[in-house]
Amino acid sequence: MTKVNTYTPFLMVLLVLGCGAAAAPFSSAQQYARLVEEGKQEATHSYHQEAEEVWRSVSARIPSLDTAERAQWYLARADYLQFGHQFAAALDTLERVEATGMLMSSALLMRARILLTLGEVERAATACQQLRGLAPVDVWATCELEVKGRAGELKLAYEGLRQLADPNTTNASAIGLWRRQILAEQAHLLGNYEAALNWLQSDNYAAQPVVMQKQIIDVWLLQKRPQQALSQTTECPAGDALLPDSLIVRFARAELEADSEFTCWRELAAERIYIRELRHDELHTADLAYYHAYISKDAEAALYWARLTVSVSREPFDLALLDAAKEL
């Protein structure tokens, strides 16, 4: 899994501020939460070092804080831990949030998504069910329908989510954007690629967050439209302008499948993967597996990194990556 973005940036708005919670003064805990969120971006990973220093300086005092502040600290800490693949520790920390009786909706929503990442569908369903009566109906319904899709009822789940959402009217809210991403994933898995692109708003590719840009390129490649992917960029970036590796390897694959005379993206991807492998970078295993499955066509390396990925994350596209590695 690539730097487990268990939550898209728009869903994290709910978790930082508290789903359904009234607005509160900007606290130290919220500042820590924002460091955690900003540190997820490729160009600002250093914020996570700062966040860790902040945590070490305050963690001993957190149990003595008032209940609301304590819940905010633990919720942000759980997010930091899940991003670093420390899922067991993240789930334990969420128990501390839940013990306060505060921010329950946000804690349960994070718990459900972590459990889905781990492939623990029944436990994720329980967390979603516990949201009833705590979160707005569109939140718990979206949570339950995502889980239903993972439990083998993909068509029913997709139709249920379609009734909650309209691709033309769900852009303003964090919940709408989150639901749109789930709808795109489900449409993709059902083979309804045009619907997936519609939910992802591929016509406005540049305005979408990276997690959705990845989904858009994946669909275009499935449709055998590598030139459509390559048309989203004019040239390879360099230095501080580098894109996340997850996009670099996808553009490299598009370049290869377009039989392009240019090799810029493939050369850049090779450099990035070489660095990741030297570090044995276990936060980028999906990117490493993707590169070897689709670009270098190195069966041994693809299988090695894909197995590492699914040992941490059992999301549908992680499992598909393992299947692609096995087919080499």
Coordinates of C-alpha atoms in Angstrom, one line a residue:
M1 CA 0.0 0.0 0.0
T2 CA 1.2 3.4 -0.8
K3 CA 1.4 5.5 2.3
V4 CA -2.0 4.3 3.4
N5 CA -4.3 7.1 2.6
T6 CA -7.1 5.4 4.4
Y7 CA -9.0 8.7 4.1
T8 CA -9.1 11.0 1.3
P9 CA -8.3 14.6 2.2
F10 CA -12.0 15.6 2.0
L11 CA -13.1 12.9 4.4
M12 CA -10.4 14.0 6.9
V13 CA -12.2 17.3 7.2
L14 CA -14.8 15.3 9.1
L15 CA -12.2 13.6 11.3
V16 CA -10.2 16.7 12.1
L17 CA -13.3 18.8 13.0
G18 CA -15.5 16.0 14.3
C19 CA -18.3 14.6 12.3
G20 CA -21.5 16.4 13.2
A21 CA -19.8 18.4 15.9
A22 CA -20.3 22.0 16.5
A23 CA -17.5 24.4 15.6
A24 CA -15.0 24.9 18.4
P25 CA -12.0 27.3 19.0
F26 CA -8.9 26.1 17.1
S27 CA -7.0 24.1 19.7
S28 CA -3.5 22.6 20.1
A29 CA -5.0 19.2 19.3
Q30 CA -6.4 20.6 16.1
Q31 CA -3.1 22.1 15.1
Y32 CA -1.5 18.7 15.7
A33 CA -4.2 17.1 13.5
R34 CA -3.5 19.5 10.7
L35 CA 0.2 18.7 10.9
V36 CA -0.7 15.0 10.6
E37 CA -2.9 15.8 7.6
E38 CA -0.5 18.1 5.8
G39 CA 2.3 15.6 6.4
K40 CA 0.5 13.1 4.2
Q41 CA 1.4 15.1 1.1
E42 CA 4.6 14.1 -0.8
A43 CA 6.1 17.6 -0.6
T44 CA 5.4 18.1 3.1
H45 CA 6.3 14.8 4.8
S46 CA 8.5 16.8 7.2
Y47 CA 5.3 17.9 9.0
H48 CA 5.1 14.4 10.3
Q49 CA 8.5 14.7 11.9
E50 CA 7.2 17.9 13.6
A51 CA 4.0 16.1 14.6
E52 CA 5.9 13.3 16.2
E53 CA 8.0 15.8 18.2
V54 CA 4.8 17.6 19.3
W55 CA 3.3 14.2 20.4
R56 CA 6.4 13.3 22.4
S57 CA 6.3 16.6 24.2
V58 CA 2.6 16.4 25.2
S59 CA 1.6 12.7 25.3
A60 CA 2.3 12.3 29.0
R61 CA 0.0 15.2 29.8
I62 CA -2.9 14.2 27.6
P63 CA -4.7 11.9 30.2
S64 CA -5.0 15.0 32.4
L65 CA -6.6 17.2 29.8
D66 CA -10.3 17.9 29.7
T67 CA -12.4 15.3 27.9
A68 CA -12.9 17.1 24.6
E69 CA -9.3 18.0 24.2
R70 CA -8.2 14.5 25.1
A71 CA -10.5 13.0 22.4
Q72 CA -9.1 15.4 19.8
W73 CA -5.6 14.4 20.5
Y74 CA -6.3 10.7 20.4
L75 CA -8.3 11.0 17.2
A76 CA -5.5 12.8 15.5
R77 CA -2.9 10.3 16.8
A78 CA -5.0 7.4 15.5
D79 CA -4.9 9.1 12.1
Y80 CA -1.1 9.5 12.2
L81 CA -0.7 5.8 13.2
Q82 CA -3.0 4.5 10.5
F83 CA -1.2 6.5 7.8
G84 CA 2.0 4.8 8.9
H85 CA 0.5 1.3 8.6
Q86 CA 0.4 0.9 12.4
F87 CA -3.2 -0.3 12.3
A88 CA -3.3 -2.2 15.6
A89 CA -2.0 0.8 17.5
A90 CA -4.4 3.1 15.6
L91 CA -7.4 0.9 16.6
D92 CA -6.2 0.9 20.2
T93 CA -5.9 4.6 20.2
L94 CA -9.5 4.9 18.8
E95 CA -10.6 3.0 21.9
R96 CA -9.3 5.9 23.9
V97 CA -11.3 8.3 21.9
E98 CA -14.4 6.2 22.3
A99 CA -13.8 5.9 26.1
T100 CA -14.2 9.7 26.3
G101 CA -17.7 9.5 24.7
M102 CA -16.6 12.4 22.5
L103 CA -16.1 12.5 18.7
M104 CA -17.7 9.1 18.5
S105 CA -18.9 9.5 14.9
S106 CA -15.4 10.4 13.7
A107 CA -13.8 7.6 15.7
L108 CA -16.3 5.0 14.4
L109 CA -15.9 6.1 10.8
M110 CA -12.1 5.9 11.1
R111 CA -12.4 2.5 12.7
A112 CA -14.6 1.2 9.9
R113 CA -12.2 2.4 7.2
I114 CA -9.2 0.8 8.9
L115 CA -11.0 -2.5 9.3
L116 CA -12.0 -2.4 5.6
T117 CA -8.4 -1.8 4.7
L118 CA -7.5 -4.9 6.8
G119 CA -10.2 -6.9 5.0
E120 CA -12.2 -7.3 8.3
V121 CA -15.6 -6.7 6.7
E122 CA -17.8 -7.9 9.6
R123 CA -16.1 -5.7 12.1
A124 CA -16.3 -2.8 9.8
A125 CA -20.0 -3.4 9.4
T126 CA -20.4 -3.3 13.2
A127 CA -18.6 0.1 13.3
C128 CA -20.9 1.5 10.6
Q129 CA -24.0 0.2 12.4
Q130 CA -22.8 2.0 15.6
L131 CA -22.9 5.3 13.6
R132 CA -26.7 5.1 13.5
G133 CA -28.1 7.7 15.8
L134 CA -24.7 9.4 16.1
A135 CA -24.0 10.6 12.6
P136 CA -26.2 12.1 9.9
V137 CA -28.1 9.5 7.8
D138 CA -26.0 10.2 4.7
V139 CA -22.8 9.4 6.7
W140 CA -23.9 6.1 8.3
A141 CA -25.7 5.0 5.1
T142 CA -22.6 5.7 3.0
C143 CA -20.5 3.7 5.5
E144 CA -22.8 0.8 5.5
L145 CA -23.1 0.7 1.7
E146 CA -19.4 0.8 1.2
V147 CA -19.1 -2.2 3.5
K148 CA -22.0 -4.0 1.8
G149 CA -20.1 -3.7 -1.5
R150 CA -17.0 -5.2 0.1
A151 CA -19.1 -8.1 1.5
G152 CA -20.1 -9.3 -2.0
E153 CA -23.2 -7.3 -2.6
L154 CA -21.5 -4.8 -5.0
K155 CA -24.5 -4.2 -7.4
L156 CA -26.9 -3.6 -4.5
A157 CA -24.5 -1.3 -2.7
Y158 CA -23.8 0.7 -5.9
E159 CA -27.5 1.2 -6.6
G160 CA -28.0 2.3 -2.9
L161 CA -25.2 4.8 -3.1
R162 CA -26.5 6.2 -6.4
Q163 CA -29.8 7.0 -4.7
L164 CA -27.9 9.1 -2.1
A165 CA -25.7 10.9 -4.6
D166 CA -25.8 12.9 -7.9
P167 CA -22.4 13.4 -9.7
N168 CA -23.4 16.9 -10.5
T169 CA -24.4 18.0 -7.0
T170 CA -22.1 16.2 -4.6
N171 CA -19.0 18.5 -5.0
A172 CA -19.6 21.0 -2.2
S173 CA -19.4 18.8 0.9
A174 CA -16.8 16.5 2.3
I175 CA -19.4 13.7 2.5
G176 CA -20.3 14.2 -1.1
L177 CA -16.7 13.9 -2.3
W178 CA -16.1 10.8 -0.1
R179 CA -19.2 9.2 -1.5
R180 CA -18.2 10.0 -5.0
Q181 CA -14.9 8.3 -4.6
I182 CA -16.7 5.1 -3.3
L183 CA -19.1 5.2 -6.2
A184 CA -16.2 5.5 -8.6
E185 CA -14.5 2.5 -7.0
Q186 CA -17.7 0.4 -7.2
A187 CA -18.4 1.4 -10.8
H188 CA -14.9 0.5 -11.7
L189 CA -15.2 -2.9 -10.0
L190 CA -18.5 -3.5 -11.8
G191 CA -16.7 -2.7 -15.2
N192 CA -18.8 0.4 -15.7
Y193 CA -15.9 2.5 -16.6
E194 CA -17.7 5.5 -18.1
A195 CA -19.8 5.8 -14.9
A196 CA -16.5 5.6 -12.8
L197 CA -15.0 8.5 -14.9
N198 CA -18.3 10.5 -14.4
W199 CA -18.1 10.1 -10.6
L200 CA -14.4 11.0 -10.7
Q201 CA -15.2 14.0 -12.9
S202 CA -12.3 13.1 -15.2
D203 CA -13.1 16.1 -17.4
N204 CA -11.7 18.2 -14.6
Y205 CA -8.7 15.9 -13.9
A206 CA -6.4 18.7 -12.7
A207 CA -8.8 19.8 -10.0
Q208 CA -9.1 16.4 -8.4
P209 CA -7.0 15.2 -5.4
V210 CA -4.2 12.7 -6.1
V211 CA -6.2 9.7 -4.9
M212 CA -8.9 10.4 -7.5
Q213 CA -6.4 11.2 -10.3
K214 CA -4.9 7.8 -9.7
Q215 CA -8.4 6.2 -10.2
I216 CA -9.0 8.2 -13.3
I217 CA -5.7 7.1 -14.9
D218 CA -6.4 3.5 -13.9
V219 CA -9.7 3.6 -15.7
W220 CA -8.2 5.2 -18.8
L221 CA -5.6 2.5 -19.0
L222 CA -8.3 -0.2 -18.6
Q223 CA -10.0 1.4 -21.6
K224 CA -6.8 1.3 -23.6
R225 CA -6.6 5.1 -23.7
P226 CA -3.0 5.8 -22.5
Q227 CA -2.8 8.9 -24.7
Q228 CA -5.7 10.4 -22.6
A229 CA -3.6 9.9 -19.5
L230 CA -0.5 11.4 -21.1
S231 CA -2.5 14.4 -22.3
Q232 CA -2.9 15.5 -18.7
T233 CA 0.7 16.5 -18.5
T234 CA 3.0 18.3 -21.0
E235 CA 6.4 17.1 -19.7
C236 CA 8.1 15.2 -17.0
P237 CA 8.5 17.3 -13.8
A238 CA 11.8 17.6 -12.0
G239 CA 13.2 18.5 -8.6
D240 CA 10.6 20.1 -6.3
A241 CA 8.0 19.7 -9.0
L242 CA 8.0 15.9 -8.8
L243 CA 4.6 14.3 -8.6
P244 CA 3.8 11.5 -6.1
D245 CA 5.3 8.2 -7.1
S246 CA 1.9 6.7 -7.5
L247 CA 1.2 9.1 -10.4
I248 CA 4.7 8.8 -11.9
V249 CA 4.5 5.0 -12.3
R250 CA 1.0 5.4 -13.9
F251 CA 2.3 7.9 -16.4
A252 CA 5.2 5.6 -17.1
R253 CA 2.8 2.8 -17.8
A254 CA 0.8 5.0 -20.1
E255 CA 3.9 6.0 -22.0
L256 CA 4.8 2.4 -22.4
E257 CA 1.3 1.3 -23.6
A258 CA 1.1 4.3 -26.0
D259 CA 4.3 3.0 -27.6
S260 CA 5.7 6.5 -27.2
E261 CA 9.0 7.4 -28.6
F262 CA 9.6 9.4 -25.5
T263 CA 10.9 7.6 -22.4
C264 CA 10.9 10.5 -19.9
W265 CA 8.3 9.0 -17.5
R266 CA 9.8 5.5 -17.7
E267 CA 13.2 6.9 -16.9
L268 CA 11.9 9.0 -14.0
A269 CA 9.9 6.0 -12.6
A270 CA 13.0 3.8 -12.8
E271 CA 15.0 6.4 -10.8
R272 CA 12.2 6.7 -8.1
I273 CA 11.8 3.0 -7.8
Y274 CA 15.5 2.4 -7.5
I275 CA 15.6 4.8 -4.6
R276 CA 12.6 3.2 -2.9
E277 CA 14.1 -0.3 -3.3
L278 CA 17.5 0.8 -1.9
R279 CA 15.6 2.0 1.2
H280 CA 13.4 -1.1 1.2
D281 CA 10.6 1.5 1.5
E282 CA 7.6 -0.3 3.0
L283 CA 5.4 2.7 2.8
H284 CA 5.5 2.6 -1.0
T285 CA 5.1 -1.1 -1.6
A286 CA 2.1 -0.7 -4.0
D287 CA 4.0 1.7 -6.2
L288 CA 6.9 -0.8 -6.3
A289 CA 4.6 -3.7 -7.1
Y290 CA 2.9 -1.6 -9.8
Y291 CA 6.1 -0.6 -11.5
H292 CA 7.4 -4.2 -11.7
A293 CA 4.0 -5.6 -12.7
Y294 CA 3.3 -3.2 -15.5
I295 CA 6.5 -1.5 -16.6
S296 CA 9.6 -3.6 -15.8
K297 CA 7.6 -6.8 -16.0
D298 CA 9.8 -8.3 -13.4
A299 CA 7.7 -11.2 -12.0
E300 CA 9.8 -11.9 -9.0
A301 CA 10.0 -8.3 -7.8
A302 CA 6.3 -7.6 -8.6
L303 CA 5.2 -10.6 -6.6
Y304 CA 7.5 -9.7 -3.7
W305 CA 6.2 -6.2 -3.3
A306 CA 2.6 -7.1 -4.1
R307 CA 2.6 -9.7 -1.3
L308 CA 4.1 -7.1 1.1
T309 CA 1.3 -4.8 0.1
V310 CA -1.6 -7.2 0.8
S311 CA 0.0 -8.2 4.1
V312 CA -0.8 -4.7 5.2
S313 CA -3.8 -3.7 3.0
R314 CA -6.5 -5.8 1.4
E315 CA -8.3 -3.2 -0.5
P316 CA -9.7 -4.4 -3.9
F317 CA -7.1 -2.7 -6.0
D318 CA -4.3 -4.1 -3.8
L319 CA -5.6 -7.6 -4.4
A320 CA -5.9 -6.9 -8.1
L321 CA -2.2 -5.8 -8.1
L322 CA -1.3 -9.2 -6.5
D323 CA -3.3 -11.0 -9.2
A324 CA -1.4 -9.0 -11.9
A325 CA 1.9 -9.9 -10.4
K326 CA 0.9 -13.6 -10.4
E327 CA 0.0 -13.5 -14.0
L328 CA 3.5 -12.4 -15.2

